[in-house]
Amino acid sequence: MNVRGAIPDDAEAISDVLEELVAAGKRTKPGDAAFVLRHYIVDPDRVQCSVAVDDDGRILGLQSLKRAREGNSYGTPVGWGIIGTHVRPSAARKGVGRGLFAAIRDAAHAAGLERIEAYIGADNDVALDYYGALGFRVHRHEDGIVCKVYEVA
Ligand SMILES: CC(C)(COP(=O)(O)OP(=O)(O)OC[C@H]1O[C@@H](n2cnc3c(N)ncnc32)[C@H](O)[C@@H]1OP(=O)(O)O)[C@@H](O)C(=O)NCCC(=O)NCCS
């Protein structure tokens, strides 16, 4: 597995990852290529958007890190990072998410971010465990949401 920065030409393949999650009942938000391009790849608040790719060049997952701006929809404190992670169900629990975070953590450090927040559904036990395994700790709750924070060393 290789981790690299996402480019606009990846939008269709990343959309395929998100559609696999939708089909598995693990995602409800949009997942089309236009959304991927706008929301992850060329978002003006992007710090890093990484993809994990297998030996055949197939995208297995993505991780997005953005800088929180005033009025962001997650209520994340301004200047913190906001993280999102999406791994194909067919590639789950094989270290893809862990590999993606190694690159994102480096990007956060290079960008001078001190904290990264994950906005997680309170019923999403897998994501809660995943972020916990990476060192994220609970720091606030909203209705149906658990927010975990990672202190960037
Ligand atoms: C959450 C998600 C990103 C994890 O990605 P992944 O590539 O499967 O994770 P990894 O294989 O790197 O696992 C890293 C650690 O996370 C935890 N973990 C991952 N999947 C788990 C599961 N199904 N049950 C319990 N713990 C799990 C484990 O501690 C694991 O370490 P271990 O395998 O050494 O025990 C992936 O399941 C996913 O994309 N889920 C759907 C989308 C989503 O909910 N994203 C988060 C939104 S906030």
Tab-separated table of C-alpha atoms and ligand atoms in Angstrom:
chain	number	residue	atom	x	y	z
A	1	MET	CA	0.000	0.000	0.000
A	2	ASN	CA	1.202	3.478	-0.906
A	3	VAL	CA	-0.099	6.769	0.526
A	4	ARG	CA	0.071	9.904	-1.618
A	5	GLY	CA	-1.626	13.255	-2.024
A	6	ALA	CA	-4.953	13.252	-3.893
A	7	ILE	CA	-5.125	14.985	-7.266
A	8	PRO	CA	-8.198	16.107	-9.254
A	9	ASP	CA	-7.937	13.052	-11.535
A	10	ASP	CA	-8.609	10.874	-8.432
A	11	ALA	CA	-12.131	12.271	-7.968
A	12	GLU	CA	-13.940	9.411	-9.776
A	13	ALA	CA	-11.951	6.704	-7.980
A	14	ILE	CA	-12.489	8.331	-4.583
A	15	SER	CA	-16.191	8.598	-5.412
A	16	ASP	CA	-16.145	4.828	-5.981
A	17	VAL	CA	-14.797	4.362	-2.427
A	18	LEU	CA	-17.604	6.523	-1.013
A	19	GLU	CA	-20.249	4.718	-3.093
A	20	GLU	CA	-19.010	1.393	-1.695
A	21	LEU	CA	-19.531	2.830	1.791
A	22	VAL	CA	-23.039	4.031	0.844
A	23	ALA	CA	-23.900	0.581	-0.542
A	24	ALA	CA	-22.697	-0.994	2.715
A	25	GLY	CA	-24.912	1.352	4.754
A	26	LYS	CA	-21.907	3.121	6.279
A	27	ARG	CA	-22.418	6.542	4.671
A	28	THR	CA	-25.431	8.768	3.950
A	29	LYS	CA	-23.808	11.961	2.606
A	30	PRO	CA	-23.175	12.570	-1.127
A	31	GLY	CA	-20.329	10.681	-2.736
A	32	ASP	CA	-20.295	11.808	-6.372
A	33	ALA	CA	-17.104	12.964	-8.086
A	34	ALA	CA	-18.128	16.649	-8.116
A	35	PHE	CA	-18.654	16.521	-4.333
A	36	VAL	CA	-15.312	14.768	-3.849
A	37	LEU	CA	-13.487	17.355	-5.918
A	38	ARG	CA	-15.059	20.326	-4.177
A	39	HIS	CA	-15.212	18.981	-0.639
A	40	TYR	CA	-11.891	17.132	-0.392
A	41	ILE	CA	-9.462	17.699	-3.256
A	42	VAL	CA	-9.660	21.425	-4.016
A	43	ASP	CA	-11.338	22.698	-0.844
A	44	PRO	CA	-9.704	26.059	-0.019
A	45	ASP	CA	-9.325	24.997	3.629
A	46	ARG	CA	-7.506	21.792	2.669
A	47	VAL	CA	-4.319	21.133	4.571
A	48	GLN	CA	-3.924	17.653	3.112
A	49	CYS	CA	-6.040	15.073	1.332
A	50	SER	CA	-4.334	11.696	1.063
A	51	VAL	CA	-5.269	8.506	-0.705
A	52	ALA	CA	-4.092	4.960	0.035
A	53	VAL	CA	-3.443	3.006	-3.151
A	54	ASP	CA	-2.809	-0.725	-3.629
A	55	ASP	CA	-0.169	-2.281	-5.896
A	56	ASP	CA	-2.564	-2.136	-8.860
A	57	GLY	CA	-3.197	1.576	-8.347
A	58	ARG	CA	-6.684	1.061	-6.892
A	59	ILE	CA	-7.701	3.621	-4.282
A	60	LEU	CA	-8.550	1.893	-0.984
A	61	GLY	CA	-9.330	4.933	1.130
A	62	LEU	CA	-8.872	8.629	1.699
A	63	GLN	CA	-8.238	10.952	4.594
A	64	SER	CA	-8.935	14.666	4.572
A	65	LEU	CA	-7.493	17.324	6.854
A	66	LYS	CA	-8.830	20.886	6.729
A	67	ARG	CA	-8.170	23.963	8.800
A	68	ALA	CA	-11.228	25.003	10.833
A	69	ARG	CA	-12.517	28.446	9.875
A	70	GLU	CA	-14.953	30.718	11.707
A	71	GLY	CA	-18.467	29.303	11.327
A	72	ASN	CA	-17.399	25.829	10.181
A	73	SER	CA	-20.291	23.378	10.195
A	74	TYR	CA	-18.731	21.110	12.850
A	75	GLY	CA	-18.270	23.775	15.506
A	76	THR	CA	-14.577	22.919	15.596
A	77	PRO	CA	-12.472	25.621	17.270
A	78	VAL	CA	-10.918	27.997	14.737
A	79	GLY	CA	-7.393	27.006	13.721
A	80	TRP	CA	-7.726	23.343	14.657
A	81	GLY	CA	-7.635	20.618	12.034
A	82	ILE	CA	-10.812	18.772	10.987
A	83	ILE	CA	-10.247	15.175	9.925
A	84	GLY	CA	-12.340	12.775	7.855
A	85	THR	CA	-11.485	9.171	6.964
A	86	HIS	CA	-13.128	6.816	4.474
A	87	VAL	CA	-11.900	3.291	3.745
A	88	ARG	CA	-13.541	0.803	1.361
A	89	PRO	CA	-15.458	-1.824	3.367
A	90	SER	CA	-13.678	-4.474	1.267
A	91	ALA	CA	-10.306	-3.096	2.488
A	92	ALA	CA	-11.285	-2.499	6.118
A	93	ARG	CA	-9.245	-3.587	9.152
A	94	LYS	CA	-6.078	-4.049	7.120
A	95	GLY	CA	-4.186	-0.999	8.334
A	96	VAL	CA	-5.315	1.417	5.603
A	97	GLY	CA	-6.698	3.941	8.085
A	98	ARG	CA	-3.623	3.691	10.253
A	99	GLY	CA	-1.359	4.221	7.235
A	100	LEU	CA	-3.338	7.251	6.107
A	101	PHE	CA	-3.052	8.876	9.519
A	102	ALA	CA	0.738	8.633	9.568
A	103	ALA	CA	0.817	10.971	6.550
A	104	ILE	CA	-1.901	13.301	7.829
A	105	ARG	CA	-0.188	13.687	11.198
A	106	ASP	CA	2.999	14.757	9.418
A	107	ALA	CA	1.012	17.231	7.303
A	108	ALA	CA	-0.670	18.665	10.407
A	109	HIS	CA	2.689	19.134	12.073
A	110	ALA	CA	4.170	20.796	8.978
A	111	ALA	CA	1.156	23.137	8.761
A	112	GLY	CA	1.536	24.152	12.402
A	113	LEU	CA	-1.788	22.699	13.563
A	114	GLU	CA	-1.768	21.989	17.298
A	115	ARG	CA	-4.953	19.905	17.463
A	116	ILE	CA	-7.054	17.779	15.140
A	117	GLU	CA	-10.739	17.143	15.781
A	118	ALA	CA	-12.777	14.154	14.604
A	119	TYR	CA	-16.577	14.612	14.503
A	120	ILE	CA	-17.989	11.106	14.958
A	121	GLY	CA	-21.505	9.678	15.133
A	122	ALA	CA	-22.086	8.458	18.694
A	123	ASP	CA	-23.327	5.135	17.267
A	124	ASN	CA	-20.294	4.689	14.990
A	125	ASP	CA	-18.399	2.280	17.235
A	126	VAL	CA	-15.817	1.392	14.589
A	127	ALA	CA	-14.843	5.027	13.986
A	128	LEU	CA	-14.801	5.723	17.739
A	129	ASP	CA	-12.435	2.764	18.200
A	130	TYR	CA	-10.348	3.733	15.176
A	131	TYR	CA	-9.704	7.305	16.342
A	132	GLY	CA	-9.168	6.084	19.881
A	133	ALA	CA	-6.514	3.643	18.635
A	134	LEU	CA	-4.721	6.564	16.956
A	135	GLY	CA	-4.582	8.554	20.209
A	136	PHE	CA	-7.681	10.766	19.864
A	137	ARG	CA	-9.458	11.473	23.169
A	138	VAL	CA	-13.072	12.544	23.792
A	139	HIS	CA	-13.309	16.267	24.527
A	140	ARG	CA	-16.925	17.279	23.795
A	141	HIS	CA	-20.343	15.905	22.882
A	142	GLU	CA	-23.200	17.171	20.731
A	143	ASP	CA	-26.572	15.542	20.186
A	144	GLY	CA	-25.703	12.154	18.657
A	145	ILE	CA	-22.078	13.186	18.138
A	146	VAL	CA	-18.812	12.531	19.938
A	147	CYS	CA	-15.884	14.845	19.180
A	148	LYS	CA	-12.418	13.473	19.753
A	149	VAL	CA	-9.231	15.500	19.676
A	150	TYR	CA	-5.640	14.622	18.859
A	151	GLU	CA	-2.785	16.702	20.212
A	152	VAL	CA	-0.186	17.131	17.474
A	153	ALA	CA	3.236	16.707	19.059
B	1	LIG	C1	-13.161	3.893	10.635
B	1	LIG	C2	-12.312	3.471	9.435
B	1	LIG	C3	-11.742	4.709	8.758
B	1	LIG	C4	-11.172	2.557	9.926
B	1	LIG	O1	-10.309	2.285	8.827
B	1	LIG	P1	-9.488	0.900	8.724
B	1	LIG	O2	-8.564	0.992	7.563
B	1	LIG	O3	-10.436	-0.236	8.738
B	1	LIG	O4	-8.657	0.926	10.100
B	1	LIG	P2	-7.297	0.151	10.430
B	1	LIG	O5	-7.340	-1.228	9.797
B	1	LIG	O6	-6.143	1.009	10.092
B	1	LIG	O7	-7.436	-0.047	12.015
B	1	LIG	C5	-6.731	0.783	12.938
B	1	LIG	C6	-7.306	0.505	14.312
B	1	LIG	O8	-8.645	1.013	14.389
B	1	LIG	C7	-9.437	0.128	15.212
B	1	LIG	N1	-10.457	-0.519	14.381
B	1	LIG	C8	-10.584	-0.472	13.048
B	1	LIG	N2	-11.658	-1.169	12.633
B	1	LIG	C9	-12.227	-1.683	13.745
B	1	LIG	C10	-13.359	-2.506	13.976
B	1	LIG	N3	-14.135	-2.938	12.970
B	1	LIG	N4	-13.670	-2.831	15.246
B	1	LIG	C11	-12.905	-2.392	16.277
B	1	LIG	N5	-11.784	-1.615	16.135
B	1	LIG	C12	-11.468	-1.252	14.866
B	1	LIG	C13	-8.471	-0.933	15.742
B	1	LIG	O9	-7.914	-0.464	16.965
B	1	LIG	C14	-7.427	-0.952	14.655
B	1	LIG	O10	-6.169	-1.433	15.079
B	1	LIG	P3	-5.889	-3.047	15.060
B	1	LIG	O11	-6.406	-3.580	13.759
B	1	LIG	O12	-4.389	-3.120	15.170
B	1	LIG	O13	-6.624	-3.617	16.225
B	1	LIG	C15	-13.163	2.647	8.414
B	1	LIG	O14	-13.806	1.583	9.090
B	1	LIG	C16	-14.218	3.464	7.693
B	1	LIG	O15	-13.930	4.086	6.673
B	1	LIG	N6	-15.467	3.437	8.210
B	1	LIG	C17	-16.601	4.085	7.511
B	1	LIG	C18	-16.474	5.579	7.422
B	1	LIG	C19	-16.390	6.230	8.779
B	1	LIG	O16	-17.157	5.926	9.681
B	1	LIG	N7	-15.428	7.147	8.886
B	1	LIG	C20	-15.230	7.923	10.076
B	1	LIG	C21	-16.208	9.048	10.063
B	1	LIG	S1	-15.903	10.185	11.362
